[in-house]
């Protein structure tokens, strides 16, 4: 399988070279990966079934409550802002928008916005590892209270910096160390970039996106809500 993958990749690179001046090996390989499903873990159908099983097994409950009932959160009497007692996570604040002639409401408007403490939201990290030379990506079936079906496919690490500091008093996010201390695990950072959030709801927020490749011989114990997938499968799900 490895020899076929490498041989097919060489042919693809030579064909790309005839058509354009693209020489970035990573960009060329990720294009190549998306052409065919070479997963050694399971088929797309098996991946979809794993995801559906994770949804069925999720026991997290969500209940609508009043803001006054939120433990650890309070409303400042003067500003009206909502914040957490730890001083971490985010605040709900008001903004007034003016000079908006190029928007739907030309006269401006007022609205609440979510403001991340420090403005740096968190890490969105995807772990990459080769199986028999073929790249695979570690995803999580992650439960979030705002997801329509509770469970959503997420990158390896999806955590705010407040969570990474364990400001909530809970557990440290799994696999965070692969993105915070890449040298310790012989990881190679393939991509690292600050990216802005949704500016219609989030005030000046940005997240750090990372793609880190670890050696093929790395030993990782996976909980059952994590899964190695091919890039082809990821794009098919999207």
Backbone as numpy.savetxt, mean C-alpha at the origin, in Angstrom:
# Nx Ny Nz CAx CAy CAz Cx Cy Cz
12.17 -23.82 -15.41 11.35 -22.62 -15.41 12.21 -21.37 -15.41
13.31 -21.38 -14.60 14.19 -20.22 -14.52 14.84 -19.96 -15.86
15.37 -21.01 -16.51 16.04 -20.82 -17.79 15.08 -20.26 -18.83
13.84 -20.75 -18.84 12.86 -20.25 -19.80 12.52 -18.80 -19.53
12.37 -18.45 -18.25 12.05 -17.07 -17.89 13.16 -16.13 -18.34
14.39 -16.48 -18.02 15.52 -15.63 -18.37 15.70 -15.53 -19.89
15.50 -16.63 -20.59 15.63 -16.62 -22.04 14.54 -15.76 -22.69
13.30 -15.92 -22.21 12.20 -15.12 -22.75 12.40 -13.64 -22.46
12.96 -13.34 -21.28 13.22 -11.95 -20.92 14.29 -11.35 -21.82
15.32 -12.11 -22.13 16.38 -11.62 -23.04 15.81 -11.30 -24.41
14.94 -12.18 -24.90 14.32 -11.95 -26.21 13.46 -10.68 -26.16
12.71 -10.52 -25.07 11.84 -9.35 -24.95 12.67 -8.06 -24.92
13.79 -8.08 -24.17 14.65 -6.90 -24.10 15.21 -6.53 -25.46
15.59 -7.55 -26.24 16.14 -7.27 -27.57 15.08 -6.69 -28.49
13.83 -7.15 -28.34 12.75 -6.61 -29.15 12.43 -5.17 -28.75
12.46 -4.90 -27.45 12.22 -3.54 -26.97 13.29 -2.60 -27.50
14.54 -3.07 -27.51 15.66 -2.24 -27.99 15.49 -1.84 -29.45
14.83 -2.67 -30.24 14.60 -2.35 -31.65 13.54 -1.26 -31.82
12.64 -1.17 -30.84 11.50 -0.26 -30.97 11.73 1.10 -30.32
12.49 1.15 -29.24 12.66 2.41 -28.53 13.99 2.41 -27.79
14.26 3.52 -27.12 15.54 3.69 -26.42 15.46 3.32 -24.95
14.40 2.64 -24.54 14.24 2.26 -23.14 15.32 1.25 -22.75
16.10 1.60 -21.72 17.20 0.73 -21.30 17.11 0.37 -19.81
16.12 0.88 -19.10 15.98 0.59 -17.67 15.54 -0.86 -17.50
16.43 -1.69 -16.94 16.16 -3.12 -16.82 14.92 -3.41 -15.99
14.72 -2.67 -14.88 13.56 -2.92 -14.03 12.27 -2.60 -14.77
12.23 -1.47 -15.46 11.01 -1.10 -16.20 10.70 -2.11 -17.29
11.74 -2.57 -17.97 11.53 -3.56 -19.03 11.03 -4.87 -18.44
11.63 -5.30 -17.32 11.21 -6.58 -16.73 9.79 -6.51 -16.20
9.40 -5.38 -15.59 8.03 -5.30 -15.07 7.01 -5.29 -16.21
7.39 -4.73 -17.36 6.52 -4.82 -18.54 6.40 -6.28 -18.98
7.52 -6.96 -18.98 7.56 -8.36 -19.39 6.75 -9.25 -18.45
6.87 -9.00 -17.14 6.13 -9.79 -16.15 4.63 -9.72 -16.36
4.17 -8.57 -16.83 2.72 -8.36 -16.95 2.12 -9.02 -18.19
2.95 -9.60 -19.05 2.45 -10.19 -20.30 1.87 -11.58 -20.10
2.36 -12.29 -19.09 1.95 -13.69 -18.92 2.03 -14.06 -17.44
1.11 -14.90 -16.99 1.11 -15.30 -15.58 2.10 -16.45 -15.37
3.20 -16.13 -14.69 4.24 -17.13 -14.42 4.31 -17.48 -12.94
3.26 -17.22 -12.22 3.27 -17.50 -10.78 3.56 -18.96 -10.49
4.43 -19.19 -9.51 4.73 -20.55 -9.06 3.97 -20.88 -7.78
3.14 -19.94 -7.32 2.41 -20.12 -6.07 0.99 -20.64 -6.32
0.34 -20.08 -7.31 -1.03 -20.49 -7.61 -1.58 -19.71 -8.79
-2.66 -20.19 -9.36 -3.28 -19.54 -10.51 -4.08 -18.31 -10.05
-4.53 -17.54 -11.02 -5.37 -16.38 -10.71 -6.66 -16.83 -10.03
-7.20 -17.94 -10.47 -8.43 -18.47 -9.85 -8.18 -18.84 -8.38
-7.03 -19.44 -8.11 -6.70 -19.79 -6.72 -6.48 -18.55 -5.87
-5.88 -17.51 -6.46 -5.70 -16.25 -5.74 -7.04 -15.63 -5.40
-7.94 -15.61 -6.35 -9.28 -15.05 -6.12 -10.01 -15.83 -5.02
-9.86 -17.16 -5.02 -10.53 -17.98 -4.01 -9.94 -17.71 -2.63
-8.61 -17.54 -2.56 -7.96 -17.18 -1.29 -8.54 -15.87 -0.76
-8.71 -14.90 -1.65 -9.24 -13.60 -1.24 -10.68 -13.72 -0.73
-11.50 -14.46 -1.45 -12.90 -14.64 -1.03 -12.97 -15.37 0.31
-12.08 -16.36 0.51 -12.04 -17.07 1.79 -11.66 -16.12 2.93
-10.71 -15.22 2.66 -10.31 -14.25 3.67 -11.48 -13.34 4.05
-12.26 -12.94 3.06 -13.44 -12.12 3.34 -14.44 -12.85 4.23
-14.68 -14.12 3.91 -15.65 -14.89 4.68 -15.19 -15.12 6.12
-13.89 -15.25 6.31 -13.36 -15.58 7.63 -13.14 -14.35 8.52
-13.25 -13.16 7.94 -13.00 -11.94 8.71 -14.07 -11.77 9.79
-13.64 -11.62 11.03 -14.57 -11.50 12.15 -14.64 -10.08 12.71
-13.94 -9.15 12.08 -13.95 -7.78 12.56 -15.35 -7.19 12.42
-15.83 -6.54 13.46 -17.16 -5.91 13.41 -17.01 -4.39 13.39
-17.91 -3.73 12.69 -17.91 -2.27 12.60 -19.28 -1.76 13.00
-19.30 -0.79 13.89 -20.56 -0.23 14.38 -20.48 1.29 14.30
-21.49 1.92 13.76 -21.55 3.38 13.73 -21.85 3.90 15.13
-21.00 4.84 15.59 -21.21 5.47 16.90 -21.06 6.98 16.74
-21.43 7.74 17.75 -21.26 9.19 17.69 -19.80 9.54 17.95
-19.39 10.69 17.47 -18.01 11.13 17.70 -17.72 11.27 19.19
-18.71 11.65 19.95 -18.52 11.80 21.40 -18.20 10.49 22.08
-18.54 9.38 21.44 -18.29 8.06 22.02 -16.92 7.50 21.66
-16.21 8.13 20.75 -14.90 7.61 20.30 -13.89 7.70 21.43
-13.43 6.56 21.91 -12.47 6.52 23.00 -11.13 7.12 22.55
-10.60 8.02 23.37 -9.30 8.61 23.07 -9.36 9.82 22.15
-10.55 10.14 21.65 -10.70 11.28 20.73 -11.54 12.36 21.41
-11.22 13.63 21.12 -11.97 14.72 21.73 -12.06 15.90 20.77
-13.03 16.78 21.04 -13.23 17.97 20.22 -12.75 19.18 21.01
-11.81 19.92 20.44 -11.29 21.11 21.10 -12.38 22.19 21.13
-12.62 22.78 22.30 -13.71 23.74 22.46 -13.49 25.00 21.63
-12.23 25.42 21.49 -11.95 26.67 20.78 -11.91 26.49 19.27
-11.14 25.50 18.81 -10.97 25.31 17.36 -12.04 24.44 16.73
-12.63 23.55 17.55 -13.58 22.59 17.01 -12.91 21.40 16.34
-11.58 21.38 16.35 -10.86 20.28 15.71 -11.00 19.02 16.55
-11.01 17.88 15.87 -11.09 16.58 16.53 -9.70 15.96 16.50
-9.20 15.52 17.63 -7.84 14.96 17.67 -7.76 13.83 18.68
-6.65 13.06 18.61 -6.42 11.92 19.49 -5.58 12.35 20.68
-5.84 11.74 21.82 -5.16 12.12 23.06 -3.64 11.91 23.00
-3.17 11.03 22.12 -1.74 10.76 21.99 -1.01 11.87 21.24
-1.76 12.73 20.54 -1.13 13.74 19.69 -0.67 13.17 18.37
-1.02 11.91 18.10 -0.60 11.24 16.87 -1.80 11.03 15.94
-1.57 10.25 14.90 -2.58 9.89 13.90 -2.99 11.10 13.07
-4.18 11.65 13.27 -4.64 12.75 12.43 -5.60 13.62 13.22
-5.94 14.78 12.65 -6.98 15.64 13.21 -8.00 15.91 12.12
-9.23 16.20 12.53 -10.25 16.68 11.61 -10.33 18.19 11.81
-10.03 18.94 10.78 -10.00 20.39 10.89 -10.86 21.02 9.79
-11.10 22.30 9.90 -11.84 23.01 8.87 -10.91 23.81 7.97
-11.27 23.96 6.71 -10.54 24.84 5.78 -11.56 25.69 5.02
-11.13 26.88 4.63 -11.95 27.77 3.82 -11.22 27.98 2.49
-11.91 27.67 1.41 -11.33 27.74 0.07 -11.84 29.00 -0.63
-10.92 29.77 -1.20 -11.30 30.97 -1.93 -10.64 31.02 -3.30
-10.97 32.04 -4.08 -10.38 32.25 -5.42 -10.45 30.95 -6.24
-11.63 30.38 -6.30 -11.79 29.05 -6.91 -12.56 29.11 -8.23
-12.27 30.12 -9.05 -13.04 30.32 -10.28 -12.91 29.17 -11.26
-11.86 28.37 -11.13 -11.68 27.23 -12.03 -12.30 25.95 -11.49
-13.05 26.06 -10.39 -13.72 24.90 -9.81 -15.24 25.06 -9.95
-15.97 24.02 -9.49 -17.41 24.01 -9.64 -18.10 25.12 -8.84
-17.50 25.47 -7.69 -18.05 26.53 -6.84 -17.10 27.72 -6.92
-17.40 28.65 -7.82 -16.49 29.74 -8.10 -16.28 30.66 -6.91
-17.29 30.76 -6.04 -17.18 31.66 -4.90 -16.50 31.08 -3.69
-15.92 29.87 -3.83 -15.25 29.22 -2.70 -16.22 28.44 -1.84
-15.67 27.72 -0.86 -16.50 26.92 0.03 -15.72 26.57 1.30
-16.44 26.08 2.30 -15.84 25.58 3.54 -16.02 24.07 3.61
-15.08 23.39 4.23 -15.22 21.94 4.40 -14.29 21.43 5.49
-14.64 20.30 6.10 -13.70 19.63 7.00 -12.69 18.83 6.19
-11.49 18.66 6.74 -10.45 17.86 6.09 -9.71 17.04 7.13
-9.14 15.94 6.69 -8.31 15.10 7.54 -6.86 15.55 7.38
-6.22 15.90 8.48 -4.84 16.35 8.46 -3.97 15.38 9.24
-3.05 14.72 8.54 -2.14 13.79 9.20 -1.16 14.56 10.06
-0.91 14.08 11.26 0.07 14.73 12.12 1.44 14.66 11.44
2.06 15.80 11.23 3.35 15.84 10.55 3.23 15.81 9.04
2.00 15.64 8.54 1.69 15.62 7.11 2.20 14.37 6.38
3.19 13.67 6.93 3.67 12.43 6.32 2.81 11.29 6.81
2.00 10.72 5.91 1.02 9.72 6.30 1.62 8.42 6.77
2.28 7.72 5.86 2.82 6.43 6.25 3.57 5.77 5.12
3.83 4.49 5.30 4.55 3.69 4.32 3.59 2.76 3.59
3.69 2.77 2.26 3.00 1.81 1.42 4.09 0.99 0.75
4.41 -0.16 1.31 5.56 -0.93 0.86 5.18 -2.26 0.27
5.77 -2.58 -0.87 5.54 -3.86 -1.54 6.85 -4.64 -1.56
6.80 -5.87 -1.04 7.97 -6.72 -0.98 8.03 -7.62 -2.21
9.20 -7.70 -2.83 9.40 -8.50 -4.04 10.45 -9.56 -3.76
10.17 -10.79 -4.16 11.14 -11.87 -3.99 10.98 -12.84 -5.16
12.07 -13.40 -5.59 12.04 -14.32 -6.71 11.91 -15.77 -6.23
11.09 -16.51 -6.94 10.97 -17.94 -6.76 11.45 -18.58 -8.06
12.54 -19.35 -7.96 13.14 -19.93 -9.17 13.41 -18.85 -10.21
13.84 -17.68 -9.71 14.20 -16.58 -10.59 13.04 -15.71 -11.04
11.81 -16.11 -10.76 10.64 -15.37 -11.22 10.13 -14.45 -10.11
9.99 -13.15 -10.38 9.55 -12.21 -9.33 8.13 -12.47 -8.86
7.94 -12.41 -7.54 6.63 -12.48 -6.93 6.52 -11.33 -5.93
5.29 -10.95 -5.60 5.03 -9.78 -4.76 4.13 -10.19 -3.60
4.48 -9.70 -2.41 3.75 -10.11 -1.20 2.61 -9.13 -0.92
1.38 -9.63 -0.95 0.21 -8.81 -0.68 -0.49 -9.29 0.59
-1.36 -8.45 1.11 -2.11 -8.78 2.32 -3.61 -8.62 2.07
-4.39 -9.53 2.59 -5.83 -9.35 2.65 -6.10 -8.60 3.95
-6.23 -7.28 3.84 -6.22 -6.41 5.03 -7.62 -5.94 5.39
-7.93 -6.04 6.66 -9.23 -5.58 7.15 -9.12 -4.13 7.59
-9.97 -3.27 7.02 -10.05 -1.86 7.40 -11.52 -1.52 7.64
-11.82 -0.70 8.64 -13.21 -0.42 8.97 -13.98 0.31 7.87
-13.27 0.99 6.96 -13.96 1.73 5.91 -14.12 0.98 4.61
-13.59 -0.24 4.52 -13.71 -1.01 3.28 -15.14 -1.51 3.09
-15.68 -1.43 1.87 -17.06 -1.91 1.64 -17.28 -3.36 2.06
-16.27 -4.21 1.85 -16.40 -5.63 2.21 -15.40 -6.03 3.30
-15.01 -5.06 4.10 -14.07 -5.25 5.22 -12.66 -5.58 4.75
-12.52 -6.60 3.88 -11.20 -7.04 3.44 -10.87 -6.43 2.07
-9.65 -5.95 1.96 -9.18 -5.39 0.69 -7.74 -5.85 0.46
-7.39 -6.10 -0.78 -6.02 -6.48 -1.08 -5.13 -5.25 -0.97
-4.09 -5.36 -0.17 -3.20 -4.24 0.14 -1.75 -4.66 -0.10
-0.85 -3.68 -0.16 0.57 -4.03 -0.27 1.06 -4.73 0.99
2.30 -5.16 0.97 2.88 -5.87 2.11 2.74 -5.06 3.39
3.05 -3.78 3.30 2.98 -2.89 4.45 2.14 -1.68 4.09
1.11 -1.45 4.87 0.26 -0.27 4.71 0.03 0.27 6.10
0.87 1.22 6.52 0.83 1.66 7.91 1.22 3.12 8.02
0.53 3.86 8.89 0.92 5.23 9.16 2.17 5.22 10.03
2.85 6.36 10.07 4.03 6.45 10.94 3.62 6.39 12.41
2.40 6.81 12.71 1.90 6.66 14.08 1.76 5.19 14.44
1.29 4.38 13.48 1.19 2.94 13.73 2.57 2.32 13.88
3.51 2.77 13.05 4.87 2.24 13.12 5.51 2.55 14.48
5.14 3.71 15.05 5.63 4.08 16.38 4.80 3.45 17.49
3.77 2.69 17.09 2.87 2.00 18.02 2.19 2.98 18.98
1.79 4.14 18.42 1.08 5.13 19.24 -0.26 4.62 19.72
-0.79 3.60 19.03 -2.08 3.04 19.42 -1.95 2.04 20.57
-0.70 1.72 20.95 -0.49 0.76 22.02 -0.65 -0.68 21.59
-0.83 -0.90 20.29 -1.03 -2.25 19.77 0.24 -2.85 19.20
0.07 -3.84 18.33 1.20 -4.55 17.76 1.86 -3.75 16.65
3.13 -4.01 16.46 3.86 -3.37 15.37 3.44 -4.02 14.05
3.24 -3.23 12.99 2.82 -3.81 11.70 3.80 -4.85 11.19
3.27 -5.94 10.64 4.12 -7.01 10.12 4.97 -6.52 8.95
6.19 -7.02 8.90 7.14 -6.80 7.80 7.62 -5.35 7.68
7.34 -4.52 8.69 7.80 -3.12 8.65 9.32 -3.04 8.57
9.99 -4.00 9.21 11.45 -3.95 9.27 12.10 -4.08 7.89
11.41 -4.69 6.93 11.98 -4.86 5.60 12.05 -3.53 4.84
11.29 -2.55 5.29 11.26 -1.26 4.62 11.98 -0.18 5.43
12.07 -0.38 6.74 12.76 0.59 7.59 14.25 0.29 7.70
14.61 -0.99 7.67 16.01 -1.40 7.79 16.33 -2.39 6.68
16.37 -1.89 5.45 16.54 -2.78 4.30 17.89 -3.50 4.31
18.94 -2.84 4.80 20.27 -3.46 4.81 20.31 -4.70 5.70
19.55 -4.67 6.78 19.55 -5.78 7.74 19.10 -7.07 7.06
18.20 -6.97 6.08 17.66 -8.14 5.41 18.19 -8.27 3.97
19.30 -7.57 3.70 19.92 -7.58 2.37 18.92 -7.17 1.28
18.02 -6.26 1.65 17.04 -5.80 0.70 17.60 -4.76 -0.26
17.06 -4.73 -1.45 17.44 -3.75 -2.47 16.23 -2.87 -2.76
16.39 -1.57 -2.53 15.29 -0.63 -2.76 15.19 -0.36 -4.26
14.12 -0.83 -4.87 13.91 -0.62 -6.30 13.14 0.66 -6.59
12.34 1.09 -5.62 11.55 2.30 -5.78 11.28 2.89 -4.42
11.46 4.20 -4.29 11.14 4.91 -3.04 10.78 6.33 -3.40
9.52 6.70 -3.15 9.07 8.01 -3.60 7.91 8.50 -2.75
7.96 9.77 -2.37 6.83 10.38 -1.68 5.73 10.66 -2.69
4.49 10.31 -2.35 3.36 10.52 -3.26 2.22 11.18 -2.50
1.55 12.13 -3.15 0.50 12.89 -2.49 -0.77 12.05 -2.35
-1.59 12.41 -1.37 -2.87 11.74 -1.15 -3.99 12.47 -1.86
-5.21 12.11 -1.55 -6.39 12.73 -2.16 -6.56 14.13 -1.60
-6.26 15.14 -2.42 -6.29 16.52 -1.97 -7.69 17.07 -1.74
-8.72 16.31 -2.08 -10.07 16.76 -1.83 -10.55 16.46 -0.42
-9.88 15.52 0.25 -10.28 15.13 1.60 -9.12 15.21 2.59
-7.88 15.07 2.08 -6.69 14.99 2.92 -5.87 16.26 2.76
-5.53 16.89 3.89 -4.86 18.18 3.88 -3.34 18.02 3.90
-2.71 18.30 2.77 -1.25 18.29 2.63 -0.62 16.93 2.93
-1.39 15.86 2.80 -0.88 14.53 3.17 -0.06 13.92 2.04
0.94 13.16 2.41 1.71 12.37 1.45 2.08 11.04 2.09
2.23 10.01 1.25 2.67 8.69 1.69 3.95 8.33 0.96
4.75 7.50 1.59 5.98 7.04 0.96 5.74 5.66 0.35
5.82 5.58 -0.97 5.69 4.31 -1.66 7.04 3.65 -1.84
7.13 2.36 -1.55 8.42 1.65 -1.67 8.22 0.28 -2.30
9.19 -0.10 -3.12 9.29 -1.47 -3.65 10.66 -1.98 -3.27
10.70 -3.04 -2.48 11.97 -3.58 -1.98 12.08 -5.06 -2.37
13.19 -5.42 -2.98 13.43 -6.82 -3.33 14.39 -7.45 -2.33
14.02 -8.63 -1.84 14.87 -9.35 -0.91 15.40 -10.60 -1.60
16.53 -11.15 -1.13 17.15 -12.30 -1.79 16.21 -13.50 -1.88
16.40 -14.30 -2.92 15.54 -15.45 -3.17 15.58 -16.47 -2.04
16.71 -16.54 -1.36 16.85 -17.54 -0.30 16.26 -17.06 1.03
15.66 -15.88 1.07 15.10 -15.36 2.31 14.00 -16.28 2.83
14.00 -16.46 4.13 12.99 -17.31 4.78 11.98 -16.41 5.47
10.74 -16.43 4.99 9.68 -15.61 5.57 8.51 -16.50 5.96
8.11 -16.38 7.22 6.94 -17.12 7.69 5.70 -16.25 7.47
4.78 -16.75 6.66 3.62 -15.96 6.29 2.38 -16.33 7.10
1.69 -15.34 7.67 0.34 -15.59 8.19 -0.57 -15.91 7.01
-1.72 -16.52 7.26 -2.55 -16.96 6.14 -3.24 -15.82 5.41
-3.15 -14.58 5.93 -3.74 -13.45 5.22 -2.72 -12.72 4.33
-1.56 -13.35 4.12 -0.55 -12.84 3.17 -0.38 -13.86 2.05
-0.01 -13.37 0.86 0.04 -14.25 -0.31 1.05 -13.70 -1.31
1.85 -14.59 -1.89 2.79 -14.20 -2.95 2.07 -14.27 -4.30
2.06 -13.17 -5.02 1.35 -13.10 -6.29 2.28 -12.61 -7.40
1.94 -12.90 -8.62 2.71 -12.40 -9.76 2.21 -11.01 -10.13
3.02 -10.26 -10.86 2.60 -8.93 -11.31 1.43 -9.05 -12.29
1.43 -10.07 -13.08 0.30 -10.34 -14.00 -1.00 -10.45 -13.21
-0.97 -11.21 -12.12 -2.17 -11.40 -11.31 -2.62 -10.10 -10.67
-1.66 -9.30 -10.18 -2.01 -8.02 -9.58 -2.72 -7.12 -10.58
-2.19 -7.05 -11.79 -2.81 -6.21 -12.80 -4.17 -6.76 -13.23
-4.30 -8.07 -13.26 -5.60 -8.67 -13.62 -6.65 -8.32 -12.57
-6.27 -8.34 -11.28 -7.21 -7.99 -10.22 -7.60 -6.52 -10.29
-6.63 -5.66 -10.61 -6.95 -4.23 -10.72 -7.94 -4.00 -11.84
